[in-house]
Amino acid sequence: MLKSIIKLFGALNANVNPGEIAHAFSCGILLGFMPKDNLLWWLVFIFILFIRINKPMYLIMTLIASTFSPVMDDLFDTIGYAFLTIPSLSGFFGTLLEIPFVGFTKFNNSVVMGSLLCGLALYIPMYFLGRLFVALWRKHITRWIRKTHLAKAIAKLPLIAKITEMAGE
């Protein structure tokens, strides 16, 4: 985990495409909102691993969004129930349930469907928020952090020197 965090900070400060970091930001939120006990989560997780994004940001944002998702379960349940009970889609959902293994995705669970829909709806806004974060980080925050007395003191610690050496690998 420490190596992932080091790579993330390296990517934030390096010449990595901000779009890769922003997509990872959005994908992490999408996946973090979803309950982890179903096949749909695993399919989305594996699919996103094949996309060219910043993997450390993806994993960190998944963990962060996962901590907030239980608080939002009532919202996910309401949205998922409203979507799953649309009369014109009931035949389609019934057909999907008859297909082998599709039931393991638990798409018919209102919390799973609501969290997926919320994650998809937030994808574009979170992408732009991620790009804004990267731009602010590179332009302002990094310089400000390096100038603080605390950062200068921490940089002199032997453990930090070891971490800096790991980041250079």
mmCIF file of C-alpha atoms in Angstrom:
data_model
loop_
_atom_site.group_PDB
_atom_site.id
_atom_site.type_symbol
_atom_site.label_atom_id
_atom_site.label_comp_id
_atom_site.label_asym_id
_atom_site.label_seq_id
_atom_site.Cartn_x
_atom_site.Cartn_y
_atom_site.Cartn_z
ATOM 1 C CA MET A 1 0.000 0.000 0.000
ATOM 2 C CA LEU A 2 2.869 2.364 0.818
ATOM 3 C CA LYS A 3 4.339 1.799 -2.636
ATOM 4 C CA SER A 4 0.972 2.665 -4.225
ATOM 5 C CA ILE A 5 0.783 5.917 -2.293
ATOM 6 C CA ILE A 6 4.347 6.778 -3.311
ATOM 7 C CA LYS A 7 3.510 6.084 -6.964
ATOM 8 C CA LEU A 8 0.385 8.218 -6.684
ATOM 9 C CA PHE A 9 2.309 11.228 -5.385
ATOM 10 C CA GLY A 10 4.947 10.616 -8.029
ATOM 11 C CA ALA A 11 2.254 10.652 -10.724
ATOM 12 C CA LEU A 12 0.667 13.797 -9.318
ATOM 13 C CA ASN A 13 3.998 15.590 -9.537
ATOM 14 C CA ALA A 14 5.328 13.952 -12.725
ATOM 15 C CA ASN A 15 4.508 14.484 -16.335
ATOM 16 C CA VAL A 16 1.656 11.946 -16.247
ATOM 17 C CA ASN A 17 -1.438 12.769 -18.275
ATOM 18 C CA PRO A 18 -3.963 14.434 -15.932
ATOM 19 C CA GLY A 19 -6.744 12.603 -17.774
ATOM 20 C CA GLU A 20 -5.426 9.230 -16.593
ATOM 21 C CA ILE A 21 -5.479 10.432 -13.009
ATOM 22 C CA ALA A 22 -8.936 12.006 -13.397
ATOM 23 C CA HIS A 23 -10.381 8.821 -14.939
ATOM 24 C CA ALA A 24 -8.902 6.823 -12.066
ATOM 25 C CA PHE A 25 -10.517 9.289 -9.660
ATOM 26 C CA SER A 26 -13.931 8.714 -11.300
ATOM 27 C CA CYS A 27 -13.550 4.938 -11.668
ATOM 28 C CA GLY A 28 -12.551 4.632 -8.032
ATOM 29 C CA ILE A 29 -15.669 6.480 -6.923
ATOM 30 C CA LEU A 30 -17.862 4.365 -9.222
ATOM 31 C CA LEU A 31 -16.463 1.139 -7.813
ATOM 32 C CA GLY A 32 -16.247 2.354 -4.226
ATOM 33 C CA PHE A 33 -19.963 3.128 -4.093
ATOM 34 C CA MET A 34 -20.982 -0.391 -5.128
ATOM 35 C CA PRO A 35 -21.453 -3.217 -2.601
ATOM 36 C CA LYS A 36 -18.563 -5.688 -2.833
ATOM 37 C CA ASP A 37 -20.475 -8.969 -2.450
ATOM 38 C CA ASN A 38 -21.608 -9.486 -6.019
ATOM 39 C CA LEU A 39 -20.338 -10.489 -9.433
ATOM 40 C CA LEU A 40 -21.103 -7.057 -10.920
ATOM 41 C CA TRP A 41 -18.530 -5.433 -8.629
ATOM 42 C CA TRP A 42 -15.872 -7.937 -9.697
ATOM 43 C CA LEU A 43 -16.699 -7.512 -13.390
ATOM 44 C CA VAL A 44 -16.432 -3.723 -13.148
ATOM 45 C CA PHE A 45 -13.235 -4.021 -11.076
ATOM 46 C CA ILE A 46 -11.532 -6.285 -13.631
ATOM 47 C CA PHE A 47 -12.786 -4.261 -16.597
ATOM 48 C CA ILE A 48 -11.352 -1.055 -15.131
ATOM 49 C CA LEU A 49 -7.990 -2.752 -14.559
ATOM 50 C CA PHE A 50 -7.650 -3.111 -18.341
ATOM 51 C CA ILE A 51 -8.193 0.615 -18.914
ATOM 52 C CA ARG A 52 -5.166 2.913 -19.032
ATOM 53 C CA ILE A 53 -5.581 4.844 -15.801
ATOM 54 C CA ASN A 54 -3.461 5.619 -12.770
ATOM 55 C CA LYS A 55 -3.921 2.432 -10.708
ATOM 56 C CA PRO A 56 -2.796 3.878 -7.341
ATOM 57 C CA MET A 57 -5.366 6.703 -7.605
ATOM 58 C CA TYR A 58 -7.973 4.132 -8.653
ATOM 59 C CA LEU A 59 -7.349 1.956 -5.603
ATOM 60 C CA ILE A 60 -7.123 4.874 -3.165
ATOM 61 C CA MET A 61 -10.338 6.462 -4.448
ATOM 62 C CA THR A 62 -12.075 3.078 -4.273
ATOM 63 C CA LEU A 63 -11.105 2.824 -0.604
ATOM 64 C CA ILE A 64 -12.188 6.403 0.123
ATOM 65 C CA ALA A 65 -15.548 6.015 -1.658
ATOM 66 C CA SER A 66 -16.078 2.671 0.107
ATOM 67 C CA THR A 67 -15.875 4.387 3.478
ATOM 68 C CA PHE A 68 -18.644 6.816 2.520
ATOM 69 C CA SER A 69 -20.941 4.410 0.680
ATOM 70 C CA PRO A 70 -22.672 2.924 3.766
ATOM 71 C CA VAL A 71 -23.865 6.407 4.703
ATOM 72 C CA MET A 72 -25.413 6.750 1.262
ATOM 73 C CA ASP A 73 -27.159 3.361 1.170
ATOM 74 C CA ASP A 74 -30.603 4.904 1.741
ATOM 75 C CA LEU A 75 -30.101 7.160 -1.282
ATOM 76 C CA PHE A 76 -28.836 4.227 -3.364
ATOM 77 C CA ASP A 77 -31.813 2.117 -2.275
ATOM 78 C CA THR A 78 -34.304 4.824 -3.257
ATOM 79 C CA ILE A 79 -32.729 5.447 -6.665
ATOM 80 C CA GLY A 80 -32.257 1.741 -7.389
ATOM 81 C CA TYR A 81 -35.827 0.880 -6.394
ATOM 82 C CA ALA A 82 -37.198 3.689 -8.576
ATOM 83 C CA PHE A 83 -35.190 2.410 -11.552
ATOM 84 C CA LEU A 84 -35.923 -1.279 -11.025
ATOM 85 C CA THR A 85 -39.680 -0.665 -10.746
ATOM 86 C CA ILE A 86 -40.034 1.199 -14.057
ATOM 87 C CA PRO A 87 -42.900 -0.749 -15.665
ATOM 88 C CA SER A 88 -41.487 -0.646 -19.202
ATOM 89 C CA LEU A 89 -38.226 -2.296 -18.036
ATOM 90 C CA SER A 90 -39.774 -5.112 -15.973
ATOM 91 C CA GLY A 91 -39.805 -7.552 -18.911
ATOM 92 C CA PHE A 92 -36.154 -6.784 -19.690
ATOM 93 C CA PHE A 93 -35.123 -7.337 -16.063
ATOM 94 C CA GLY A 94 -37.120 -10.597 -15.971
ATOM 95 C CA THR A 95 -35.341 -11.807 -19.099
ATOM 96 C CA LEU A 96 -31.963 -10.925 -17.615
ATOM 97 C CA LEU A 97 -32.694 -12.971 -14.502
ATOM 98 C CA GLU A 98 -33.391 -16.035 -16.646
ATOM 99 C CA ILE A 99 -29.883 -15.914 -18.157
ATOM 100 C CA PRO A 100 -27.458 -18.204 -16.276
ATOM 101 C CA PHE A 101 -25.060 -16.428 -13.891
ATOM 102 C CA VAL A 102 -26.592 -12.964 -14.444
ATOM 103 C CA GLY A 103 -28.372 -13.332 -11.125
ATOM 104 C CA PHE A 104 -24.979 -13.430 -9.404
ATOM 105 C CA THR A 105 -24.434 -9.798 -10.406
ATOM 106 C CA LYS A 106 -27.300 -8.874 -8.034
ATOM 107 C CA PHE A 107 -28.321 -6.133 -10.451
ATOM 108 C CA ASN A 108 -31.879 -6.603 -9.170
ATOM 109 C CA ASN A 109 -30.812 -5.463 -5.675
ATOM 110 C CA SER A 110 -31.940 -1.848 -5.282
ATOM 111 C CA VAL A 111 -28.760 -0.810 -3.430
ATOM 112 C CA VAL A 112 -26.496 -2.359 -6.085
ATOM 113 C CA MET A 113 -28.440 -0.767 -8.944
ATOM 114 C CA GLY A 114 -28.721 2.599 -7.173
ATOM 115 C CA SER A 115 -25.023 2.730 -6.373
ATOM 116 C CA LEU A 116 -24.149 1.821 -9.971
ATOM 117 C CA LEU A 117 -26.465 4.516 -11.333
ATOM 118 C CA CYS A 118 -25.111 7.132 -8.899
ATOM 119 C CA GLY A 119 -21.534 6.204 -9.767
ATOM 120 C CA LEU A 120 -22.277 6.471 -13.484
ATOM 121 C CA ALA A 121 -24.078 9.802 -13.009
ATOM 122 C CA LEU A 122 -21.146 11.199 -11.027
ATOM 123 C CA TYR A 123 -18.485 9.930 -13.444
ATOM 124 C CA ILE A 124 -18.238 13.059 -15.619
ATOM 125 C CA PRO A 125 -18.431 15.597 -12.758
ATOM 126 C CA MET A 126 -15.827 13.635 -10.781
ATOM 127 C CA TYR A 127 -13.604 13.480 -13.868
ATOM 128 C CA PHE A 128 -13.549 17.265 -14.103
ATOM 129 C CA LEU A 129 -13.083 17.551 -10.341
ATOM 130 C CA GLY A 130 -10.137 15.138 -10.618
ATOM 131 C CA ARG A 131 -8.566 17.214 -13.411
ATOM 132 C CA LEU A 132 -9.036 20.350 -11.329
ATOM 133 C CA PHE A 133 -7.414 18.629 -8.344
ATOM 134 C CA VAL A 134 -4.392 17.580 -10.425
ATOM 135 C CA ALA A 135 -4.008 21.082 -11.861
ATOM 136 C CA LEU A 136 -4.239 22.701 -8.409
ATOM 137 C CA TRP A 137 -1.877 20.099 -6.951
ATOM 138 C CA ARG A 138 0.771 20.646 -9.590
ATOM 139 C CA LYS A 139 0.491 24.427 -9.706
ATOM 140 C CA HIS A 140 -0.080 25.483 -6.100
ATOM 141 C CA ILE A 141 -0.263 22.779 -3.451
ATOM 142 C CA THR A 142 3.111 21.124 -4.142
ATOM 143 C CA ARG A 143 4.971 24.422 -3.939
ATOM 144 C CA TRP A 144 3.140 25.404 -0.788
ATOM 145 C CA ILE A 145 3.863 22.074 0.919
ATOM 146 C CA ARG A 146 7.569 22.198 0.041
ATOM 147 C CA LYS A 147 7.900 25.663 1.607
ATOM 148 C CA THR A 148 6.450 24.706 4.994
ATOM 149 C CA HIS A 149 8.772 24.158 7.930
ATOM 150 C CA LEU A 150 7.085 20.844 8.685
ATOM 151 C CA ALA A 151 7.851 19.486 5.203
ATOM 152 C CA LYS A 152 11.474 20.573 5.468
ATOM 153 C CA ALA A 153 11.798 18.867 8.860
ATOM 154 C CA ILE A 154 10.113 15.682 7.653
ATOM 155 C CA ALA A 155 12.370 15.533 4.577
ATOM 156 C CA LYS A 156 15.388 15.208 6.889
ATOM 157 C CA LEU A 157 14.065 12.014 8.545
ATOM 158 C CA PRO A 158 15.843 8.755 7.549
ATOM 159 C CA LEU A 159 12.549 6.981 6.844
ATOM 160 C CA ILE A 160 11.548 9.673 4.383
ATOM 161 C CA ALA A 161 14.911 9.360 2.639
ATOM 162 C CA LYS A 162 14.196 5.630 2.222
ATOM 163 C CA ILE A 163 10.722 6.357 0.832
ATOM 164 C CA THR A 164 12.162 8.922 -1.563
ATOM 165 C CA GLU A 165 14.669 6.304 -2.690
ATOM 166 C CA MET A 166 11.805 3.822 -3.270
ATOM 167 C CA ALA A 167 9.966 6.412 -5.353
ATOM 168 C CA GLY A 168 12.981 6.828 -7.587
ATOM 169 C CA GLU A 169 12.949 3.116 -8.576
#
